[in-house]
Amino acid sequence: MSDRTNRQLSPATKLAQALRYLEEETGAIVPPIQPSATYARDADYEVRKSYMYRRDSNQTTEQAEAIIADLEGAADSLLFASGMSACTAVIEQLPAHAHVVVPEVMYHGVLDQFQTFAAKDRLEVSYYPAGDLDAMQAVMKPGKTALVWAESPNNPNWDVTDIAAAAEIAHTAGARLFTDCTGTPPVATRALELGADISFHSATKYLNGHSDVTAGVLSVREAADWWDEIAHVRKMQGTVLHSFDAFLLIRGMRTLMLRYERQTENALRVAQHLEGHPGVEAVMYPGLPSHPGHEIAKRQTGGAYGGMLSILVKGDEQNAIDVTRFCEVFYPATSLGGVESLIEHRKTVSGEGFPVHPCLLRLSIGIEDAGDLIADLDQALQRAG
Ligand SMILES: *Cc1c(COP(=O)(O)O)cnc(C)c1O
């Protein structure tokens, strides 16, 4: 398919057809898995098609990267063996003592990395309350800040960040904006178009969607030296996504649009049901008009708010844990974005020291029947109450 035709197709079509992959030789419409760890050179002792060793990359992973780069409108995308290894490569690329600005509350693994790097005096880290752009602005050091980190919607409270406004703050100070929009994949939020310099997604979550792969992807708006350095970190650490996992990811992405639409629909029904429920103190879901970030989320996702929400259970911490124990349809498991619904007591999972309400339960809504999910929560809340 020519580039021109490809551009005119909607994301739903391009995803379903995996960018219309077609192997000329065989006519296969699904990309093969290339497992080779090494590649033989040609008669002139040159590498063929740039492949030399598995740690560099492989065709299957590059095929998955092309699908994501197209979705993101990116100059380039790089897939890693996990979301955390992708985030760590961005952090590793920074020069010693670089100043970075990060949310106080965010995905706990990334926060842990920043705290660890700061404790070893490798980075200077300033914090801002997630989504609060005045506070972000206040800790910027123009000319010194190298990177601003934003997660939107933000784990586990689902605060929303205005990405275009954050980009302006970062760029005015001469910094790059990094966005983690794992909760709203690029069929909903196109962070690079909103002004982010690097867009990240844990592909373990919505992009793959079947809880059988860990993967992370970075996409860049414009190629730059620092992007090549991030690619170099991946190569040196050997954290490129394996071809078997890339194959599963491509297979998963073919149904991303359908899954995500259904998850958004289900989550909205669950959130509406739980708002005002006698066993529930608060519902955090950007799709609810009562959510403080609702208007920004509506603009940034086109109303595709996704399947992630949190609730504060009435009572104490034990009541909240009991709800997860009494659920019969929701799995009591961490992670998110899969076709099956999950519920977790976030404080238990993120560990002591992480700022999270003790009664907070994080729900990842799947593609099941919404009525079954609501009935399951109702009976669990009643038994726990
Ligand atoms: C899961 C997640 C990550 C980390 O990704 P892994 O694939 O689990 O390593 C980072 N950010 C957010 C928002 C996540 O949900």
CSV table of C-alpha atoms and ligand atoms in Angstrom, one decimal:
chain,number,residue,atom,x,y,z
A,1,MET,CA,0.0,0.0,0.0
A,2,SER,CA,1.4,3.4,-0.9
A,3,ASP,CA,2.1,5.9,1.9
A,4,ARG,CA,-0.6,8.2,0.4
A,5,THR,CA,-3.4,5.6,0.7
A,6,ASN,CA,-2.2,4.6,4.1
A,7,ARG,CA,-2.5,8.1,5.5
A,8,GLN,CA,-6.1,8.4,4.4
A,9,LEU,CA,-7.2,5.4,6.3
A,10,SER,CA,-8.5,5.7,9.9
A,11,PRO,CA,-6.6,4.2,12.8
A,12,ALA,CA,-9.3,1.5,13.2
A,13,THR,CA,-8.6,0.2,9.7
A,14,LYS,CA,-4.8,0.5,10.0
A,15,LEU,CA,-4.8,-1.3,13.3
A,16,ALA,CA,-7.1,-4.1,12.2
A,17,GLN,CA,-4.8,-4.7,9.2
A,18,ALA,CA,-1.5,-4.2,11.1
A,19,LEU,CA,-0.6,-1.5,8.6
A,20,ARG,CA,-1.6,-3.9,5.8
A,21,TYR,CA,1.4,-6.1,6.2
A,22,LEU,CA,1.9,-8.2,3.1
A,23,GLU,CA,4.8,-10.5,2.5
A,24,GLU,CA,5.5,-10.3,-1.3
A,25,GLU,CA,7.0,-13.7,-1.4
A,26,THR,CA,4.2,-15.7,0.2
A,27,GLY,CA,1.2,-13.3,0.4
A,28,ALA,CA,1.1,-13.8,4.2
A,29,ILE,CA,-0.9,-11.0,5.8
A,30,VAL,CA,0.5,-11.6,9.3
A,31,PRO,CA,4.1,-10.8,10.0
A,32,PRO,CA,6.4,-13.7,10.9
A,33,ILE,CA,8.3,-14.1,14.1
A,34,GLN,CA,12.1,-13.7,13.6
A,35,PRO,CA,13.8,-15.4,16.5
A,36,SER,CA,17.4,-15.3,15.2
A,37,ALA,CA,20.0,-14.2,17.8
A,38,THR,CA,22.6,-13.5,15.1
A,39,TYR,CA,22.7,-12.7,11.4
A,40,ALA,CA,25.2,-13.9,8.7
A,41,ARG,CA,27.0,-11.3,6.7
A,42,ASP,CA,27.0,-11.1,2.9
A,43,ALA,CA,29.8,-12.0,0.5
A,44,ASP,CA,31.4,-8.6,1.0
A,45,TYR,CA,31.2,-9.1,4.8
A,46,GLU,CA,28.6,-6.4,5.1
A,47,VAL,CA,25.5,-6.8,7.4
A,48,ARG,CA,22.3,-7.3,5.4
A,49,LYS,CA,19.4,-5.0,6.1
A,50,SER,CA,21.2,-3.6,9.2
A,51,TYR,CA,20.6,-6.8,11.3
A,52,MET,CA,23.6,-8.1,13.1
A,53,TYR,CA,22.6,-9.4,16.6
A,54,ARG,CA,19.4,-9.7,18.6
A,55,ARG,CA,20.2,-7.0,21.1
A,56,ASP,CA,20.0,-4.4,18.3
A,57,SER,CA,16.5,-5.2,17.0
A,58,ASN,CA,14.6,-7.6,14.8
A,59,GLN,CA,12.0,-7.4,12.0
A,60,THR,CA,9.0,-8.4,14.1
A,61,THR,CA,9.7,-5.8,16.7
A,62,GLU,CA,10.3,-3.2,14.0
A,63,GLN,CA,6.9,-4.1,12.5
A,64,ALA,CA,5.2,-3.4,15.9
A,65,GLU,CA,7.1,-0.2,16.2
A,66,ALA,CA,5.9,1.0,12.8
A,67,ILE,CA,2.3,0.4,13.8
A,68,ILE,CA,2.8,2.4,17.0
A,69,ALA,CA,4.7,5.2,15.3
A,70,ASP,CA,1.9,5.6,12.8
A,71,LEU,CA,-0.7,5.7,15.5
A,72,GLU,CA,1.3,8.3,17.5
A,73,GLY,CA,2.3,10.4,14.4
A,74,ALA,CA,5.9,9.9,15.6
A,75,ALA,CA,9.2,10.3,13.7
A,76,ASP,CA,10.3,7.0,15.3
A,77,SER,CA,9.2,4.5,18.0
A,78,LEU,CA,11.3,2.1,20.1
A,79,LEU,CA,9.9,-1.0,21.9
A,80,PHE,CA,11.5,-2.2,25.1
A,81,ALA,CA,11.1,-5.5,27.1
A,82,SER,CA,8.9,-3.6,29.7
A,83,GLY,CA,7.5,-0.2,30.4
A,84,MET,CA,10.0,0.3,33.2
A,85,SER,CA,13.1,-0.5,31.0
A,86,ALA,CA,11.8,2.2,28.5
A,87,CYS,CA,11.4,4.8,31.3
A,88,THR,CA,14.7,3.9,32.7
A,89,ALA,CA,16.4,4.4,29.3
A,90,VAL,CA,15.1,7.9,29.3
A,91,ILE,CA,16.4,8.6,32.8
A,92,GLU,CA,19.7,6.9,32.0
A,93,GLN,CA,20.2,9.2,29.0
A,94,LEU,CA,20.2,12.3,31.1
A,95,PRO,CA,23.5,13.9,31.9
A,96,ALA,CA,24.7,13.7,35.5
A,97,HIS,CA,23.0,16.2,37.9
A,98,ALA,CA,20.4,17.1,35.3
A,99,HIS,CA,17.4,18.8,36.8
A,100,VAL,CA,14.1,17.0,36.3
A,101,VAL,CA,10.5,18.0,37.3
A,102,VAL,CA,8.2,15.1,38.1
A,103,PRO,CA,4.8,14.5,39.7
A,104,GLU,CA,4.7,13.7,43.5
A,105,VAL,CA,2.3,10.9,42.8
A,106,MET,CA,2.6,8.7,39.7
A,107,TYR,CA,3.3,5.2,38.6
A,108,HIS,CA,5.2,3.8,41.6
A,109,GLY,CA,8.0,2.1,39.7
A,110,VAL,CA,9.0,5.3,37.9
A,111,LEU,CA,8.8,7.4,41.1
A,112,ASP,CA,11.1,4.8,42.8
A,113,GLN,CA,13.6,5.3,39.9
A,114,PHE,CA,13.6,9.0,40.3
A,115,GLN,CA,14.0,8.7,44.1
A,116,THR,CA,16.8,6.2,43.7
A,117,PHE,CA,18.7,8.4,41.1
A,118,ALA,CA,18.2,11.5,43.4
A,119,ALA,CA,19.5,9.6,46.5
A,120,LYS,CA,22.7,8.7,44.6
A,121,ASP,CA,23.1,12.4,43.5
A,122,ARG,CA,22.8,11.4,39.9
A,123,LEU,CA,19.8,13.7,39.3
A,124,GLU,CA,18.3,16.8,40.9
A,125,VAL,CA,14.6,16.1,41.2
A,126,SER,CA,11.8,18.7,41.9
A,127,TYR,CA,8.2,17.5,42.5
A,128,TYR,CA,4.8,19.0,41.7
A,129,PRO,CA,1.3,17.8,42.5
A,130,ALA,CA,0.1,15.8,39.5
A,131,GLY,CA,-1.9,17.9,37.0
A,132,ASP,CA,-1.1,21.2,38.8
A,133,LEU,CA,0.6,23.3,36.2
A,134,ASP,CA,1.1,26.4,38.4
A,135,ALA,CA,3.1,24.2,40.8
A,136,MET,CA,5.0,22.7,37.8
A,137,GLN,CA,5.8,26.2,36.6
A,138,ALA,CA,7.0,27.2,40.1
A,139,VAL,CA,9.7,24.5,40.3
A,140,MET,CA,11.0,25.0,36.8
A,141,LYS,CA,14.6,26.2,36.5
A,142,PRO,CA,14.8,27.9,33.1
A,143,GLY,CA,17.9,27.0,31.2
A,144,LYS,CA,18.7,24.2,33.7
A,145,THR,CA,15.7,21.9,33.8
A,146,ALA,CA,16.3,19.1,31.2
A,147,LEU,CA,13.1,17.1,31.4
A,148,VAL,CA,9.5,17.5,32.6
A,149,TRP,CA,7.7,14.3,33.4
A,150,ALA,CA,3.9,14.2,33.1
A,151,GLU,CA,1.6,11.2,33.6
A,152,SER,CA,-2.0,11.7,32.3
A,153,PRO,CA,-4.3,10.3,33.5
A,154,ASN,CA,-2.2,9.9,36.6
A,155,ASN,CA,-1.9,6.7,38.7
A,156,PRO,CA,-3.8,5.9,40.9
A,157,ASN,CA,-5.9,9.1,41.4
A,158,TRP,CA,-6.5,9.7,37.7
A,159,ASP,CA,-5.6,13.4,37.8
A,160,VAL,CA,-5.5,14.9,34.3
A,161,THR,CA,-2.7,17.1,32.9
A,162,ASP,CA,-3.2,19.6,30.2
A,163,ILE,CA,-0.5,18.3,27.9
A,164,ALA,CA,-0.4,21.3,25.5
A,165,ALA,CA,0.0,23.7,28.4
A,166,ALA,CA,2.6,21.5,30.1
A,167,ALA,CA,4.6,21.5,26.8
A,168,GLU,CA,4.6,25.2,26.7
A,169,ILE,CA,5.9,25.4,30.3
A,170,ALA,CA,8.6,22.9,29.5
A,171,HIS,CA,9.7,24.4,26.2
A,172,THR,CA,9.7,28.0,27.5
A,173,ALA,CA,12.3,26.8,30.1
A,174,GLY,CA,14.3,24.9,27.4
A,175,ALA,CA,13.2,21.5,28.7
A,176,ARG,CA,11.7,18.4,27.0
A,177,LEU,CA,8.3,17.2,27.9
A,178,PHE,CA,7.9,13.4,28.5
A,179,THR,CA,4.3,12.0,28.8
A,180,ASP,CA,3.1,8.7,30.2
A,181,CYS,CA,-0.4,8.3,28.8
A,182,THR,CA,-0.6,4.6,29.4
A,183,GLY,CA,-4.2,5.0,30.7
A,184,THR,CA,-5.3,6.5,27.4
A,185,PRO,CA,-3.5,4.9,24.4
A,186,PRO,CA,-2.8,6.8,21.2
A,187,VAL,CA,-6.2,5.9,19.8
A,188,ALA,CA,-7.5,8.4,22.4
A,189,THR,CA,-4.6,10.7,23.3
A,190,ARG,CA,-2.0,11.7,20.7
A,191,ALA,CA,0.5,13.3,23.1
A,192,LEU,CA,3.1,14.2,20.4
A,193,GLU,CA,0.5,16.3,18.5
A,194,LEU,CA,-0.3,18.1,21.7
A,195,GLY,CA,3.3,19.1,22.1
A,196,ALA,CA,5.1,16.3,24.0
A,197,ASP,CA,8.6,15.5,22.9
A,198,ILE,CA,8.6,11.9,23.9
A,199,SER,CA,5.4,9.8,24.4
A,200,PHE,CA,5.6,6.7,26.4
A,201,HIS,CA,3.1,3.8,26.9
A,202,SER,CA,3.4,0.7,28.9
A,203,ALA,CA,2.4,-1.6,26.0
A,204,THR,CA,1.8,-4.3,28.7
A,205,LYS,CA,-1.5,-2.5,29.2
A,206,TYR,CA,-4.0,-1.4,26.5
A,207,LEU,CA,-1.8,-1.8,23.5
A,208,ASN,CA,-1.3,-5.5,24.0
A,209,GLY,CA,-4.5,-5.9,26.0
A,210,HIS,CA,-4.3,-9.6,26.9
A,211,SER,CA,-2.1,-9.7,30.0
A,212,ASP,CA,0.4,-12.0,28.3
A,213,VAL,CA,3.3,-9.6,27.4
A,214,THR,CA,5.3,-7.0,29.2
A,215,ALA,CA,6.5,-4.2,26.8
A,216,GLY,CA,7.1,-0.5,26.8
A,217,VAL,CA,7.3,1.9,23.9
A,218,LEU,CA,8.8,5.4,23.4
A,219,SER,CA,7.8,7.6,20.5
A,220,VAL,CA,9.5,10.8,19.5
A,221,ARG,CA,8.2,13.9,17.7
A,222,GLU,CA,11.4,14.8,16.0
A,223,ALA,CA,14.6,12.7,15.8
A,224,ALA,CA,17.5,14.2,17.8
A,225,ASP,CA,20.8,13.2,19.3
A,226,TRP,CA,19.3,12.4,22.7
A,227,TRP,CA,16.9,10.0,20.9
A,228,ASP,CA,19.9,8.2,19.4
A,229,GLU,CA,21.4,8.0,22.9
A,230,ILE,CA,18.2,6.4,24.2
A,231,ALA,CA,18.4,3.8,21.4
A,232,HIS,CA,22.0,3.2,22.4
A,233,VAL,CA,20.9,2.6,26.1
A,234,ARG,CA,18.4,0.0,24.8
A,235,LYS,CA,21.1,-1.7,22.7
A,236,MET,CA,23.7,-1.8,25.5
A,237,GLN,CA,21.2,-3.0,28.1
A,238,GLY,CA,19.7,-5.6,25.7
A,239,THR,CA,16.2,-4.4,26.6
A,240,VAL,CA,14.8,-4.6,23.1
A,241,LEU,CA,11.4,-6.3,22.9
A,242,HIS,CA,11.7,-9.9,22.0
A,243,SER,CA,10.2,-11.0,18.6
A,244,PHE,CA,7.8,-13.5,20.2
A,245,ASP,CA,6.4,-10.8,22.4
A,246,ALA,CA,6.3,-8.3,19.5
A,247,PHE,CA,4.2,-10.9,17.6
A,248,LEU,CA,1.7,-11.1,20.5
A,249,LEU,CA,1.7,-7.3,20.7
A,250,ILE,CA,0.9,-6.9,17.0
A,251,ARG,CA,-1.9,-9.5,17.4
A,252,GLY,CA,-3.2,-7.6,20.4
A,253,MET,CA,-3.1,-4.2,18.7
A,254,ARG,CA,-5.3,-5.4,15.9
A,255,THR,CA,-8.3,-5.2,18.2
A,256,LEU,CA,-7.2,-2.2,20.2
A,257,MET,CA,-9.9,0.1,18.9
A,258,LEU,CA,-12.7,-2.4,19.7
A,259,ARG,CA,-11.4,-3.3,23.1
A,260,TYR,CA,-10.8,0.3,24.2
A,261,GLU,CA,-14.2,1.4,23.1
A,262,ARG,CA,-15.9,-1.3,25.0
A,263,GLN,CA,-13.7,-0.7,28.1
A,264,THR,CA,-14.5,3.0,28.0
A,265,GLU,CA,-18.2,2.2,27.7
A,266,ASN,CA,-18.1,-0.3,30.6
A,267,ALA,CA,-16.0,2.0,32.8
A,268,LEU,CA,-18.4,4.8,32.4
A,269,ARG,CA,-21.3,2.6,33.5
A,270,VAL,CA,-19.4,1.2,36.5
A,271,ALA,CA,-18.3,4.7,37.5
A,272,GLN,CA,-21.8,6.1,37.2
A,273,HIS,CA,-23.2,3.2,39.3
A,274,LEU,CA,-20.6,3.6,42.0
A,275,GLU,CA,-21.0,7.4,42.3
A,276,GLY,CA,-23.3,7.9,45.2
A,277,HIS,CA,-23.2,4.1,46.1
A,278,PRO,CA,-23.7,3.8,49.9
A,279,GLY,CA,-20.5,1.8,50.3
A,280,VAL,CA,-18.3,4.2,48.3
A,281,GLU,CA,-16.9,7.5,49.5
A,282,ALA,CA,-15.6,8.8,46.2
A,283,VAL,CA,-15.1,7.7,42.6
A,284,MET,CA,-12.2,9.0,40.6
A,285,TYR,CA,-12.9,8.7,36.9
A,286,PRO,CA,-12.1,11.5,34.3
A,287,GLY,CA,-15.2,10.5,32.3
A,288,LEU,CA,-17.5,11.7,35.1
A,289,PRO,CA,-18.5,15.4,34.9
A,290,SER,CA,-17.8,15.6,38.7
A,291,HIS,CA,-14.1,14.9,38.0
A,292,PRO,CA,-11.9,18.0,38.3
A,293,GLY,CA,-10.1,17.1,35.1
A,294,HIS,CA,-13.2,16.2,33.1
A,295,GLU,CA,-13.1,19.0,30.6
A,296,ILE,CA,-9.4,18.6,29.8
A,297,ALA,CA,-9.8,14.8,29.5
A,298,LYS,CA,-12.8,15.3,27.2
A,299,ARG,CA,-10.6,17.5,24.9
A,300,GLN,CA,-7.5,15.3,25.1
A,301,THR,CA,-9.2,12.0,24.6
A,302,GLY,CA,-12.2,13.0,22.4
A,303,GLY,CA,-14.4,11.4,25.1
A,304,ALA,CA,-12.5,8.1,25.0
A,305,TYR,CA,-11.7,8.2,28.8
A,306,GLY,CA,-10.6,4.6,29.0
A,307,GLY,CA,-11.2,1.8,31.5
A,308,MET,CA,-9.3,3.0,34.6
A,309,LEU,CA,-10.9,4.3,37.7
A,310,SER,CA,-10.3,4.3,41.4
A,311,ILE,CA,-12.8,4.3,44.4
A,312,LEU,CA,-12.4,5.1,48.0
A,313,VAL,CA,-14.3,2.5,50.0
A,314,LYS,CA,-16.2,3.7,53.1
A,315,GLY,CA,-14.8,2.4,56.4
A,316,ASP,CA,-11.2,1.5,57.0
A,317,GLU,CA,-8.4,-0.1,55.1
A,318,GLN,CA,-9.6,-3.6,56.0
A,319,ASN,CA,-13.0,-2.9,54.4
A,320,ALA,CA,-11.2,-1.9,51.2
A,321,ILE,CA,-9.1,-5.1,51.2
A,322,ASP,CA,-12.2,-7.2,51.9
A,323,VAL,CA,-13.9,-5.8,48.8
A,324,THR,CA,-11.1,-7.2,46.6
A,325,ARG,CA,-11.3,-10.6,48.5
A,326,PHE,CA,-15.1,-10.9,48.0
A,327,CYS,CA,-15.1,-10.1,44.2
A,328,GLU,CA,-15.9,-13.1,42.2
A,329,VAL,CA,-15.7,-11.7,38.6
A,330,PHE,CA,-12.9,-9.1,39.1
A,331,TYR,CA,-9.5,-10.7,39.5
A,332,PRO,CA,-7.6,-9.4,42.6
A,333,ALA,CA,-4.5,-8.6,40.6
A,334,THR,CA,-2.3,-5.7,39.6
A,335,SER,CA,-1.8,-4.3,36.1
A,336,LEU,CA,-4.4,-2.8,33.8
A,337,GLY,CA,-5.7,-2.5,30.3
A,338,GLY,CA,-6.4,-6.2,29.7
A,339,VAL,CA,-9.7,-7.7,28.4
A,340,GLU,CA,-10.4,-9.1,31.9
A,341,SER,CA,-11.3,-6.8,34.8
A,342,LEU,CA,-8.9,-6.4,37.7
A,343,ILE,CA,-9.3,-4.9,41.2
A,344,GLU,CA,-6.4,-4.0,43.5
A,345,HIS,CA,-5.8,-2.4,46.9
A,346,ARG,CA,-3.2,0.1,45.7
A,347,LYS,CA,-1.5,0.7,49.0
A,348,THR,CA,-0.6,-3.0,49.4
A,349,VAL,CA,0.8,-3.1,45.8
A,350,SER,CA,2.8,0.2,45.8
A,351,GLY,CA,4.2,-0.4,49.2
A,352,GLU,CA,4.8,1.6,52.4
A,353,GLY,CA,6.0,5.2,51.8
A,354,PHE,CA,4.1,5.7,48.6
A,355,PRO,CA,1.5,8.4,49.0
A,356,VAL,CA,-1.9,6.7,48.4
A,357,HIS,CA,-5.2,6.7,50.3
A,358,PRO,CA,-5.4,3.5,52.4
A,359,CYS,CA,-9.0,2.8,51.2
A,360,LEU,CA,-8.2,3.3,47.5
A,361,LEU,CA,-9.1,0.4,45.2
A,362,ARG,CA,-7.9,0.7,41.6
A,363,LEU,CA,-10.2,-0.9,39.0
A,364,SER,CA,-9.2,-1.9,35.5
A,365,ILE,CA,-12.4,-2.5,33.6
A,366,GLY,CA,-12.3,-5.1,30.9
A,367,ILE,CA,-14.6,-6.1,28.0
A,368,GLU,CA,-17.0,-8.3,30.0
A,369,ASP,CA,-20.7,-7.6,30.4
A,370,ALA,CA,-21.0,-4.3,32.4
A,371,GLY,CA,-24.0,-5.7,34.3
A,372,ASP,CA,-21.9,-8.6,35.6
A,373,LEU,CA,-19.2,-6.3,36.7
A,374,ILE,CA,-21.6,-4.0,38.5
A,375,ALA,CA,-23.4,-6.9,40.2
A,376,ASP,CA,-20.0,-8.3,41.4
A,377,LEU,CA,-19.0,-5.0,42.9
A,378,ASP,CA,-22.4,-4.6,44.6
A,379,GLN,CA,-22.2,-7.9,46.3
A,380,ALA,CA,-18.5,-7.5,47.3
A,381,LEU,CA,-19.2,-4.0,48.7
A,382,GLN,CA,-22.2,-5.3,50.7
A,383,ARG,CA,-20.3,-8.2,52.2
A,384,ALA,CA,-17.3,-6.0,53.1
A,385,GLY,CA,-19.4,-3.1,54.5
B,1,LIG,C1,2.5,-0.3,34.1
B,1,LIG,C2,2.9,1.1,34.0
B,1,LIG,C3,4.2,1.4,33.8
B,1,LIG,C4,5.4,0.4,33.8
B,1,LIG,O1,5.2,-0.5,32.7
B,1,LIG,P1,5.6,-2.1,32.8
B,1,LIG,O2,5.3,-2.5,31.4
B,1,LIG,O3,4.8,-2.7,33.9
B,1,LIG,O4,7.1,-2.1,33.1
B,1,LIG,C5,4.6,2.8,33.7
B,1,LIG,N1,3.6,3.7,33.8
B,1,LIG,C6,2.3,3.4,33.9
B,1,LIG,C7,1.3,4.5,34.0
B,1,LIG,C8,1.9,2.1,34.0
B,1,LIG,O5,0.6,1.8,34.2
